[in-house]
mmCIF file of C-alpha atoms in Angstrom:
data_model
loop_
_atom_site.group_PDB
_atom_site.id
_atom_site.type_symbol
_atom_site.label_atom_id
_atom_site.label_comp_id
_atom_site.label_asym_id
_atom_site.label_seq_id
_atom_site.Cartn_x
_atom_site.Cartn_y
_atom_site.Cartn_z
ATOM 1 C CA MET A 1092 0.000 0.000 0.000
ATOM 2 C CA ASP A 1093 1.370 3.398 -1.024
ATOM 3 C CA PHE A 1094 -0.039 6.455 0.721
ATOM 4 C CA LYS A 1095 2.242 8.858 -1.135
ATOM 5 C CA LEU A 1096 0.301 11.300 -3.276
ATOM 6 C CA SER A 1097 0.950 11.423 -6.999
ATOM 7 C CA ASP A 1098 2.834 14.428 -8.360
ATOM 8 C CA GLU A 1099 -0.443 15.807 -9.732
ATOM 9 C CA HIS A 1100 -2.266 15.450 -6.423
ATOM 10 C CA GLU A 1101 0.631 16.966 -4.489
ATOM 11 C CA ALA A 1102 0.823 19.914 -6.872
ATOM 12 C CA LEU A 1103 -2.908 20.510 -6.416
ATOM 13 C CA ARG A 1104 -2.587 20.337 -2.648
ATOM 14 C CA GLN A 1105 0.210 22.887 -2.659
ATOM 15 C CA SER A 1106 -1.587 25.287 -4.996
ATOM 16 C CA VAL A 1107 -4.785 25.211 -2.918
ATOM 17 C CA ARG A 1108 -2.775 25.630 0.281
ATOM 18 C CA GLU A 1109 -1.059 28.713 -1.114
ATOM 19 C CA PHE A 1110 -4.376 30.099 -2.310
ATOM 20 C CA ALA A 1111 -5.994 29.530 1.099
ATOM 21 C CA GLU A 1112 -3.141 31.176 2.981
ATOM 22 C CA LYS A 1113 -2.744 34.166 0.653
ATOM 23 C CA GLU A 1114 -6.289 34.851 -0.563
ATOM 24 C CA ILE A 1115 -8.609 33.506 2.154
ATOM 25 C CA ALA A 1116 -6.845 33.751 5.504
ATOM 26 C CA PRO A 1117 -6.320 37.542 5.461
ATOM 27 C CA VAL A 1118 -9.951 38.412 4.670
ATOM 28 C CA ILE A 1119 -12.265 35.605 5.762
ATOM 29 C CA GLY A 1120 -12.653 36.858 9.335
ATOM 30 C CA ASP A 1121 -14.381 39.990 8.044
ATOM 31 C CA TYR A 1122 -16.782 37.991 5.862
ATOM 32 C CA TYR A 1123 -17.470 35.686 8.801
ATOM 33 C CA GLU A 1124 -18.331 38.429 11.250
ATOM 34 C CA ARG A 1125 -20.553 40.173 8.694
ATOM 35 C CA HIS A 1126 -22.275 36.879 7.781
ATOM 36 C CA ALA A 1127 -21.408 37.778 4.190
ATOM 37 C CA PHE A 1128 -21.027 35.343 1.308
ATOM 38 C CA PRO A 1129 -17.485 35.580 -0.162
ATOM 39 C CA TYR A 1130 -18.315 36.106 -3.827
ATOM 40 C CA GLU A 1131 -14.814 37.345 -4.639
ATOM 41 C CA ILE A 1132 -13.195 34.230 -3.173
ATOM 42 C CA VAL A 1133 -15.663 31.961 -4.956
ATOM 43 C CA ALA A 1134 -14.862 33.677 -8.259
ATOM 44 C CA LYS A 1135 -11.146 33.089 -7.739
ATOM 45 C CA MET A 1136 -11.809 29.435 -6.898
ATOM 46 C CA GLY A 1137 -13.723 29.175 -10.156
ATOM 47 C CA GLU A 1138 -10.777 30.640 -12.060
ATOM 48 C CA MET A 1139 -8.547 27.973 -10.487
ATOM 49 C CA GLY A 1140 -10.873 25.252 -11.766
ATOM 50 C CA LEU A 1141 -11.775 23.961 -8.305
ATOM 51 C CA PHE A 1142 -15.491 23.591 -9.067
ATOM 52 C CA GLY A 1143 -14.699 21.237 -11.936
ATOM 53 C CA LEU A 1144 -12.120 19.105 -10.138
ATOM 54 C CA PRO A 1145 -13.747 15.631 -10.118
ATOM 55 C CA PHE A 1146 -15.517 15.891 -13.468
ATOM 56 C CA PRO A 1147 -14.238 14.721 -16.886
ATOM 57 C CA GLU A 1148 -13.075 17.276 -19.402
ATOM 58 C CA GLU A 1149 -15.781 16.344 -21.913
ATOM 59 C CA VAL A 1150 -18.432 17.882 -19.656
ATOM 60 C CA GLY A 1151 -16.349 20.937 -18.804
ATOM 61 C CA GLY A 1152 -14.503 19.559 -15.792
ATOM 62 C CA MET A 1153 -10.814 19.427 -14.924
ATOM 63 C CA GLY A 1154 -10.449 15.675 -15.454
ATOM 64 C CA GLY A 1155 -9.452 14.965 -11.859
ATOM 65 C CA ASP A 1156 -10.806 12.405 -9.420
ATOM 66 C CA TYR A 1157 -12.641 12.463 -6.106
ATOM 67 C CA LEU A 1158 -9.403 12.422 -4.122
ATOM 68 C CA ALA A 1159 -8.430 15.674 -5.851
ATOM 69 C CA LEU A 1160 -11.627 17.278 -4.550
ATOM 70 C CA CYS A 1161 -10.971 15.945 -1.035
ATOM 71 C CA LEU A 1162 -7.436 17.304 -0.998
ATOM 72 C CA ALA A 1163 -8.707 20.730 -2.028
ATOM 73 C CA LEU A 1164 -11.378 20.646 0.684
ATOM 74 C CA GLU A 1165 -8.840 19.711 3.347
ATOM 75 C CA GLU A 1166 -6.540 22.578 2.411
ATOM 76 C CA LEU A 1167 -9.385 25.098 2.302
ATOM 77 C CA ALA A 1168 -10.756 23.957 5.664
ATOM 78 C CA ARG A 1169 -7.327 24.340 7.275
ATOM 79 C CA VAL A 1170 -8.057 28.050 6.942
ATOM 80 C CA ASP A 1171 -11.867 28.313 6.797
ATOM 81 C CA SER A 1172 -14.786 25.885 6.693
ATOM 82 C CA SER A 1173 -17.346 28.286 5.202
ATOM 83 C CA VAL A 1174 -15.391 28.442 1.961
ATOM 84 C CA ALA A 1175 -14.730 24.699 2.051
ATOM 85 C CA ILE A 1176 -18.397 23.774 2.509
ATOM 86 C CA THR A 1177 -19.371 26.158 -0.288
ATOM 87 C CA LEU A 1178 -17.130 24.177 -2.655
ATOM 88 C CA GLU A 1179 -18.173 20.782 -1.267
ATOM 89 C CA ALA A 1180 -21.883 21.510 -1.586
ATOM 90 C CA ALA A 1181 -21.511 23.121 -5.000
ATOM 91 C CA ILE A 1182 -19.845 19.990 -6.369
ATOM 92 C CA GLY A 1183 -21.175 17.078 -4.338
ATOM 93 C CA LEU A 1184 -24.727 18.298 -3.840
ATOM 94 C CA GLY A 1185 -25.222 20.798 -6.647
ATOM 95 C CA ALA A 1186 -23.510 19.547 -9.790
ATOM 96 C CA MET A 1187 -22.983 15.852 -9.037
ATOM 97 C CA PRO A 1188 -26.669 14.765 -9.156
ATOM 98 C CA ILE A 1189 -27.003 16.291 -12.634
ATOM 99 C CA TYR A 1190 -23.723 14.763 -13.799
ATOM 100 C CA ARG A 1191 -24.494 11.291 -12.429
ATOM 101 C CA PHE A 1192 -28.218 11.032 -13.160
ATOM 102 C CA GLY A 1193 -29.211 13.888 -15.468
ATOM 103 C CA THR A 1194 -30.142 13.710 -19.134
ATOM 104 C CA GLU A 1195 -27.743 14.892 -21.805
ATOM 105 C CA GLU A 1196 -29.865 18.000 -22.248
ATOM 106 C CA GLN A 1197 -29.737 18.760 -18.514
ATOM 107 C CA LYS A 1198 -25.976 18.326 -18.487
ATOM 108 C CA LYS A 1199 -25.591 20.574 -21.504
ATOM 109 C CA THR A 1200 -27.824 23.234 -19.952
ATOM 110 C CA TRP A 1201 -26.461 23.366 -16.408
ATOM 111 C CA LEU A 1202 -22.997 21.832 -16.078
ATOM 112 C CA PRO A 1203 -20.907 24.455 -17.945
ATOM 113 C CA ASP A 1204 -21.802 27.196 -15.478
ATOM 114 C CA LEU A 1205 -21.748 24.903 -12.425
ATOM 115 C CA LEU A 1206 -18.345 23.380 -13.166
ATOM 116 C CA SER A 1207 -16.806 26.771 -13.866
ATOM 117 C CA GLY A 1208 -18.065 28.240 -10.590
ATOM 118 C CA ARG A 1209 -19.998 30.945 -12.423
ATOM 119 C CA LYS A 1210 -23.194 29.505 -10.919
ATOM 120 C CA LEU A 1211 -24.081 27.440 -7.845
ATOM 121 C CA ALA A 1212 -26.778 24.854 -7.202
ATOM 122 C CA GLY A 1213 -28.428 23.499 -4.064
ATOM 123 C CA PHE A 1214 -29.547 20.055 -2.937
ATOM 124 C CA GLY A 1215 -33.064 20.030 -1.478
ATOM 125 C CA LEU A 1216 -33.383 16.891 0.625
ATOM 126 C CA THR A 1217 -33.792 17.784 4.321
ATOM 127 C CA GLU A 1218 -37.221 18.933 5.489
ATOM 128 C CA PRO A 1219 -38.179 20.847 8.649
ATOM 129 C CA GLY A 1220 -40.044 17.970 10.290
ATOM 130 C CA PHE A 1221 -37.891 15.006 9.323
ATOM 131 C CA GLY A 1222 -34.136 15.673 9.631
ATOM 132 C CA SER A 1223 -32.308 12.332 9.501
ATOM 133 C CA ASP A 1224 -35.494 10.607 8.315
ATOM 134 C CA ALA A 1225 -34.916 11.612 4.698
ATOM 135 C CA GLY A 1226 -37.357 8.958 3.547
ATOM 136 C CA GLY A 1227 -40.102 10.813 5.388
ATOM 137 C CA THR A 1228 -40.255 13.380 2.594
ATOM 138 C CA ALA A 1229 -43.501 15.340 2.665
ATOM 139 C CA THR A 1230 -42.860 17.659 -0.289
ATOM 140 C CA ARG A 1231 -45.040 16.515 -3.184
ATOM 141 C CA ALA A 1232 -44.869 16.849 -6.954
ATOM 142 C CA GLU A 1233 -47.824 16.024 -9.182
ATOM 143 C CA LEU A 1234 -47.474 15.558 -12.922
ATOM 144 C CA VAL A 1235 -50.113 17.760 -14.530
ATOM 145 C CA GLY A 1236 -49.909 17.583 -18.295
ATOM 146 C CA ASP A 1237 -46.301 18.236 -19.177
ATOM 147 C CA GLU A 1238 -45.438 19.978 -15.895
ATOM 148 C CA TRP A 1239 -44.568 19.012 -12.334
ATOM 149 C CA VAL A 1240 -46.515 20.972 -9.727
ATOM 150 C CA ILE A 1241 -44.488 21.056 -6.494
ATOM 151 C CA ASN A 1242 -45.661 21.898 -2.981
ATOM 152 C CA GLY A 1243 -43.683 21.652 0.258
ATOM 153 C CA SER A 1244 -40.586 22.959 1.997
ATOM 154 C CA LYS A 1245 -36.928 22.167 2.582
ATOM 155 C CA ALA A 1246 -34.596 23.187 5.417
ATOM 156 C CA PHE A 1247 -30.879 23.920 5.876
ATOM 157 C CA ILE A 1248 -30.134 24.056 2.153
ATOM 158 C CA THR A 1249 -26.600 25.228 1.295
ATOM 159 C CA ASN A 1250 -25.887 27.499 -1.699
ATOM 160 C CA SER A 1251 -29.612 27.944 -2.276
ATOM 161 C CA GLY A 1252 -29.978 31.724 -2.058
ATOM 162 C CA THR A 1253 -26.858 33.406 -3.402
ATOM 163 C CA ASP A 1254 -26.892 35.875 -6.248
ATOM 164 C CA ILE A 1255 -25.291 33.191 -8.436
ATOM 165 C CA THR A 1256 -27.556 30.271 -7.444
ATOM 166 C CA CYS A 1257 -29.245 28.945 -10.584
ATOM 167 C CA LEU A 1258 -31.202 25.919 -9.349
ATOM 168 C CA VAL A 1259 -32.073 23.555 -6.547
ATOM 169 C CA THR A 1260 -32.621 19.860 -7.162
ATOM 170 C CA VAL A 1261 -35.365 18.714 -4.779
ATOM 171 C CA THR A 1262 -36.734 15.378 -3.698
ATOM 172 C CA ALA A 1263 -40.512 15.071 -3.746
ATOM 173 C CA VAL A 1264 -43.132 12.360 -3.427
ATOM 174 C CA THR A 1265 -44.468 11.711 -6.941
ATOM 175 C CA GLY A 1266 -46.782 8.790 -6.122
ATOM 176 C CA VAL A 1267 -46.671 5.324 -4.548
ATOM 177 C CA ASP A 1268 -44.952 2.184 -5.804
ATOM 178 C CA ALA A 1269 -46.420 -1.295 -6.249
ATOM 179 C CA ASN A 1270 -45.953 -1.993 -2.544
ATOM 180 C CA GLY A 1271 -47.755 1.142 -1.477
ATOM 181 C CA LYS A 1272 -44.550 2.920 -0.412
ATOM 182 C CA LYS A 1273 -43.713 6.496 -1.266
ATOM 183 C CA GLU A 1274 -42.303 7.029 -4.730
ATOM 184 C CA ILE A 1275 -39.652 9.736 -4.300
ATOM 185 C CA SER A 1276 -38.221 11.482 -7.346
ATOM 186 C CA SER A 1277 -35.687 14.255 -7.977
ATOM 187 C CA ILE A 1278 -36.673 17.400 -9.878
ATOM 188 C CA ILE A 1279 -34.725 20.494 -10.944
ATOM 189 C CA VAL A 1280 -36.294 23.788 -9.852
ATOM 190 C CA PRO A 1281 -34.558 26.807 -11.426
ATOM 191 C CA SER A 1282 -34.061 29.894 -9.281
ATOM 192 C CA GLY A 1283 -36.743 32.525 -9.787
ATOM 193 C CA THR A 1284 -39.476 30.033 -10.699
ATOM 194 C CA PRO A 1285 -42.849 31.487 -9.570
ATOM 195 C CA GLY A 1286 -43.925 30.062 -6.228
ATOM 196 C CA PHE A 1287 -40.350 29.101 -5.269
ATOM 197 C CA THR A 1288 -39.430 31.200 -2.219
ATOM 198 C CA VAL A 1289 -36.034 31.407 -0.552
ATOM 199 C CA ALA A 1290 -36.366 32.488 3.086
ATOM 200 C CA PRO A 1291 -33.844 34.877 4.670
ATOM 201 C CA GLY A 1292 -30.558 33.247 5.634
ATOM 202 C CA TYR A 1293 -30.397 31.433 8.956
ATOM 203 C CA SER A 1294 -28.669 32.963 11.973
ATOM 204 C CA LYS A 1295 -26.115 30.208 12.536
ATOM 205 C CA VAL A 1296 -23.598 29.285 15.208
ATOM 206 C CA GLY A 1297 -20.905 28.678 12.605
ATOM 207 C CA TRP A 1298 -20.229 28.533 8.853
ATOM 208 C CA ASN A 1299 -21.227 32.188 8.898
ATOM 209 C CA ALA A 1300 -19.725 32.968 5.498
ATOM 210 C CA SER A 1301 -21.665 30.185 3.790
ATOM 211 C CA ASP A 1302 -25.175 30.442 2.359
ATOM 212 C CA THR A 1303 -28.003 28.457 4.028
ATOM 213 C CA HIS A 1304 -31.771 28.880 3.678
ATOM 214 C CA GLU A 1305 -35.179 27.322 4.151
ATOM 215 C CA LEU A 1306 -37.083 26.903 0.878
ATOM 216 C CA THR A 1307 -40.802 26.764 0.189
ATOM 217 C CA PHE A 1308 -42.648 25.596 -2.906
ATOM 218 C CA ASP A 1309 -46.195 26.847 -3.469
ATOM 219 C CA ASN A 1310 -47.660 25.363 -6.653
ATOM 220 C CA VAL A 1311 -44.270 25.626 -8.332
ATOM 221 C CA ARG A 1312 -44.500 24.515 -11.958
ATOM 222 C CA VAL A 1313 -41.510 23.175 -13.870
ATOM 223 C CA PRO A 1314 -41.323 21.140 -17.095
ATOM 224 C CA ALA A 1315 -41.702 17.380 -16.885
ATOM 225 C CA ALA A 1316 -38.247 17.223 -18.496
ATOM 226 C CA ASN A 1317 -36.761 18.570 -15.232
ATOM 227 C CA LEU A 1318 -37.020 15.097 -13.698
ATOM 228 C CA VAL A 1319 -33.506 13.958 -12.754
ATOM 229 C CA GLY A 1320 -32.935 10.252 -13.397
ATOM 230 C CA GLU A 1321 -35.734 7.720 -13.165
ATOM 231 C CA ARG A 1322 -39.071 8.551 -11.627
ATOM 232 C CA GLY A 1323 -39.189 6.919 -8.195
ATOM 233 C CA ARG A 1324 -35.393 6.611 -7.933
ATOM 234 C CA GLY A 1325 -34.754 10.004 -6.341
ATOM 235 C CA TYR A 1326 -34.212 8.667 -2.835
ATOM 236 C CA ALA A 1327 -31.781 6.000 -3.999
ATOM 237 C CA GLN A 1328 -29.916 8.555 -6.108
ATOM 238 C CA PHE A 1329 -29.507 10.921 -3.199
ATOM 239 C CA LEU A 1330 -28.294 8.106 -0.915
ATOM 240 C CA ARG A 1331 -25.481 7.511 -3.404
ATOM 241 C CA ILE A 1332 -24.709 11.234 -3.423
ATOM 242 C CA LEU A 1333 -24.640 11.265 0.392
ATOM 243 C CA ASP A 1334 -22.248 8.300 0.519
ATOM 244 C CA GLU A 1335 -19.809 10.206 -1.670
ATOM 245 C CA GLY A 1336 -20.378 13.404 0.280
ATOM 246 C CA ARG A 1337 -19.371 11.756 3.540
ATOM 247 C CA ILE A 1338 -15.866 11.259 2.193
ATOM 248 C CA ALA A 1339 -15.728 14.937 1.269
ATOM 249 C CA ILE A 1340 -17.004 16.027 4.687
ATOM 250 C CA SER A 1341 -14.364 13.801 6.281
ATOM 251 C CA ALA A 1342 -11.702 15.644 4.286
ATOM 252 C CA LEU A 1343 -13.154 18.981 5.359
ATOM 253 C CA ALA A 1344 -13.161 17.855 9.001
ATOM 254 C CA VAL A 1345 -9.547 16.716 8.712
ATOM 255 C CA GLY A 1346 -8.663 20.142 7.354
ATOM 256 C CA LEU A 1347 -10.267 21.839 10.345
ATOM 257 C CA ALA A 1348 -8.471 19.439 12.710
ATOM 258 C CA GLN A 1349 -5.142 20.144 10.999
ATOM 259 C CA GLY A 1350 -5.805 23.856 11.200
ATOM 260 C CA CYS A 1351 -6.218 23.424 14.958
ATOM 261 C CA VAL A 1352 -2.788 21.767 15.081
ATOM 262 C CA ASP A 1353 -1.167 24.497 12.998
ATOM 263 C CA GLU A 1354 -2.616 27.349 15.039
ATOM 264 C CA SER A 1355 -1.875 25.654 18.366
ATOM 265 C CA VAL A 1356 1.755 24.951 17.464
ATOM 266 C CA LYS A 1357 2.252 28.567 16.414
ATOM 267 C CA TYR A 1358 0.570 29.969 19.511
ATOM 268 C CA ALA A 1359 2.325 27.593 21.931
ATOM 269 C CA LYS A 1360 5.717 28.736 20.662
ATOM 270 C CA GLN A 1361 4.844 32.433 20.940
ATOM 271 C CA ARG A 1362 2.902 32.511 24.205
ATOM 272 C CA HIS A 1363 5.023 32.696 27.349
ATOM 273 C CA ALA A 1364 3.974 31.789 30.870
ATOM 274 C CA PHE A 1365 6.085 31.360 33.991
ATOM 275 C CA GLY A 1366 9.111 32.575 32.098
ATOM 276 C CA GLN A 1367 9.011 30.181 29.153
ATOM 277 C CA PRO A 1368 6.986 29.285 26.038
ATOM 278 C CA ILE A 1369 3.933 27.214 26.920
ATOM 279 C CA ALA A 1370 5.154 24.758 24.277
ATOM 280 C CA ASN A 1371 7.634 23.585 26.932
ATOM 281 C CA PHE A 1372 4.846 22.318 29.169
ATOM 282 C CA GLN A 1373 3.974 18.665 28.789
ATOM 283 C CA ALA A 1374 0.259 19.311 29.237
ATOM 284 C CA ILE A 1375 0.323 21.476 26.100
ATOM 285 C CA GLN A 1376 2.591 19.058 24.239
ATOM 286 C CA PHE A 1377 0.255 16.146 24.880
ATOM 287 C CA LYS A 1378 -2.791 18.097 23.700
ATOM 288 C CA ILE A 1379 -1.039 19.012 20.456
ATOM 289 C CA ALA A 1380 0.244 15.452 19.973
ATOM 290 C CA ASP A 1381 -3.278 14.092 20.343
ATOM 291 C CA MET A 1382 -4.586 16.675 17.888
ATOM 292 C CA GLU A 1383 -2.001 15.612 15.298
ATOM 293 C CA LEU A 1384 -2.889 11.970 15.961
ATOM 294 C CA ARG A 1385 -6.542 12.661 15.197
ATOM 295 C CA ALA A 1386 -5.828 14.643 12.030
ATOM 296 C CA HIS A 1387 -3.451 11.996 10.695
ATOM 297 C CA THR A 1388 -5.832 9.115 11.415
ATOM 298 C CA GLY A 1389 -8.784 10.938 9.865
ATOM 299 C CA ARG A 1390 -6.714 11.646 6.755
ATOM 300 C CA LEU A 1391 -5.883 7.955 6.327
ATOM 301 C CA ALA A 1392 -9.576 7.114 6.741
ATOM 302 C CA TYR A 1393 -10.733 9.428 3.965
ATOM 303 C CA TYR A 1394 -7.843 8.397 1.711
ATOM 304 C CA ASP A 1395 -9.004 4.800 2.076
ATOM 305 C CA ALA A 1396 -12.660 5.576 1.384
ATOM 306 C CA ALA A 1397 -11.786 7.747 -1.630
ATOM 307 C CA ALA A 1398 -9.467 5.075 -3.060
ATOM 308 C CA ARG A 1399 -12.206 2.454 -2.809
ATOM 309 C CA MET A 1400 -14.724 4.752 -4.468
ATOM 310 C CA ILE A 1401 -12.341 5.608 -7.314
ATOM 311 C CA ALA A 1402 -11.573 1.909 -7.839
ATOM 312 C CA GLY A 1403 -15.275 1.112 -8.129
ATOM 313 C CA GLU A 1404 -15.274 -0.965 -4.939
ATOM 314 C CA PRO A 1405 -17.925 -0.859 -2.192
ATOM 315 C CA PHE A 1406 -17.179 2.131 0.042
ATOM 316 C CA LYS A 1407 -20.330 2.888 2.057
ATOM 317 C CA ARG A 1408 -18.946 1.590 5.353
ATOM 318 C CA GLN A 1409 -15.533 3.195 4.853
ATOM 319 C CA ALA A 1410 -17.187 6.524 4.024
ATOM 320 C CA ALA A 1411 -19.267 6.341 7.197
ATOM 321 C CA ILE A 1412 -16.174 5.453 9.258
ATOM 322 C CA ALA A 1413 -14.217 8.349 7.788
ATOM 323 C CA LYS A 1414 -17.026 10.842 8.300
ATOM 324 C CA LEU A 1415 -17.764 9.673 11.845
ATOM 325 C CA TYR A 1416 -14.167 9.637 13.042
ATOM 326 C CA SER A 1417 -13.080 12.849 11.349
ATOM 327 C CA SER A 1418 -16.074 14.902 12.444
ATOM 328 C CA GLU A 1419 -15.752 13.843 16.077
ATOM 329 C CA ALA A 1420 -11.989 14.410 15.885
ATOM 330 C CA ALA A 1421 -12.575 17.929 14.575
ATOM 331 C CA VAL A 1422 -14.924 18.776 17.451
ATOM 332 C CA THR A 1423 -12.456 17.470 20.040
ATOM 333 C CA SER A 1424 -9.467 19.199 18.466
ATOM 334 C CA ALA A 1425 -11.319 22.507 18.162
ATOM 335 C CA ARG A 1426 -12.160 22.367 21.854
ATOM 336 C CA GLU A 1427 -8.552 21.560 22.784
ATOM 337 C CA ALA A 1428 -7.131 24.244 20.506
ATOM 338 C CA THR A 1429 -9.400 26.790 22.162
ATOM 339 C CA GLN A 1430 -8.196 25.599 25.571
ATOM 340 C CA ILE A 1431 -4.552 25.984 24.534
ATOM 341 C CA HIS A 1432 -5.251 29.560 23.456
ATOM 342 C CA GLY A 1433 -6.908 30.334 26.786
ATOM 343 C CA GLY A 1434 -8.878 33.567 26.828
ATOM 344 C CA TYR A 1435 -7.663 34.418 23.335
ATOM 345 C CA GLY A 1436 -9.327 31.246 22.071
ATOM 346 C CA PHE A 1437 -12.645 32.865 22.952
ATOM 347 C CA MET A 1438 -11.862 35.924 20.833
ATOM 348 C CA ASN A 1439 -13.110 35.901 17.251
ATOM 349 C CA GLU A 1440 -9.887 37.480 15.975
ATOM 350 C CA PHE A 1441 -8.176 34.117 16.487
ATOM 351 C CA PRO A 1442 -8.904 31.386 13.906
ATOM 352 C CA VAL A 1443 -9.459 28.711 16.562
ATOM 353 C CA ALA A 1444 -12.561 30.542 17.774
ATOM 354 C CA ARG A 1445 -13.959 30.190 14.273
ATOM 355 C CA PHE A 1446 -12.861 26.541 14.135
ATOM 356 C CA TRP A 1447 -14.675 25.869 17.409
ATOM 357 C CA ARG A 1448 -17.895 27.404 16.134
ATOM 358 C CA ASP A 1449 -17.620 25.601 12.786
ATOM 359 C CA SER A 1450 -16.800 22.120 14.080
ATOM 360 C CA LYS A 1451 -20.056 20.977 15.670
ATOM 361 C CA ILE A 1452 -22.093 20.920 12.465
ATOM 362 C CA LEU A 1453 -19.684 18.298 11.103
ATOM 363 C CA GLU A 1454 -21.249 15.773 13.492
ATOM 364 C CA ILE A 1455 -24.707 16.633 12.123
ATOM 365 C CA GLY A 1456 -24.635 17.485 8.410
ATOM 366 C CA GLU A 1457 -24.564 14.758 5.705
ATOM 367 C CA GLY A 1458 -25.701 12.237 8.300
ATOM 368 C CA THR A 1459 -25.380 12.589 12.073
ATOM 369 C CA SER A 1460 -22.838 10.602 14.075
ATOM 370 C CA GLU A 1461 -25.693 8.359 15.168
ATOM 371 C CA VAL A 1462 -26.624 7.671 11.543
ATOM 372 C CA GLN A 1463 -22.991 6.840 10.715
ATOM 373 C CA ARG A 1464 -22.866 4.298 13.531
ATOM 374 C CA MET A 1465 -26.114 2.832 12.277
ATOM 375 C CA LEU A 1466 -24.706 2.501 8.752
ATOM 376 C CA ILE A 1467 -21.504 0.869 9.980
ATOM 377 C CA ALA A 1468 -23.391 -1.612 12.164
ATOM 378 C CA ARG A 1469 -25.887 -2.386 9.411
ATOM 379 C CA ASP A 1470 -23.082 -3.123 6.954
ATOM 380 C CA LEU A 1471 -21.382 -5.435 9.438
ATOM 381 C CA LEU A 1472 -24.426 -7.200 10.829
ATOM 382 C CA GLY A 1473 -26.766 -7.180 7.839
#
């Protein structure tokens, strides 16, 4: 087994790291405190080709693989998670459903702008009353003539209300199957469609420079051709998308955990107490060692899951393991990094304060820690 990155992957990692340190780190605190979406940063990421990383060149992508995306997410999240989740959601939740399951016409219409970063798309799965019970979808779509008529609501939808958002792909109940169970399908709803309302952005604990909204659909009419994939296969399609997304969230969590290491090492060398740098104290050394241990282990976990996915092997359990471990590691490391910084760790001018606020959602989004344990146990026990 060779864990050494290829020259291409290493070059990508270095370029994204330099971009994050030079273009994001100096300005992101201001965006964060203003709860402002970083359009300028997103535009620069588009110019770098980051939004097209895991897509083939024939559809307008960069011809990379899923590991390339994960490496980029890790390096972005070392500096800021709001920017990282904007990229992750734009690719994994916005463009990927259309690429994997869309018609040729849908790909031709939407992918050029999505893969260039000129436009963003959202993924409308979660609903206010159901959360982890994604199969409990209450939003409904009725086929009337040659149009879908959609009614319902979605919650916590990333990239759904920016000035460059062009669509949201939503799951909706479109009937019942032969066994009397809900038939859930996926349908593209373009931004600005009459009856499609984007609520004001949430007031969030973290990810303050990312875009998140509740959506409502009141007799929204879209063409029948906006169906994504097979009718009745929407739930299964989104489960596949979520499996892939867990690897990406693991990479993002590892980036946050590594950022905690980086900031804590720097601070421990600079901060003096009792006549010496606090880096000399074993209590601090052990905290930092444990933080590095968690980041390194989480990185190996997402490397493994990504390698299995790329090779076409089963990866559901490995994705759940990576997401579960990395997200919990990020929360623990953010807490410890804040402790190392003492009172300054509670001040928003220090990155670890932002890391602390951003970490908790990693144990919730794209499947809670409880759901990950359920998936792992189910795969082992049948």
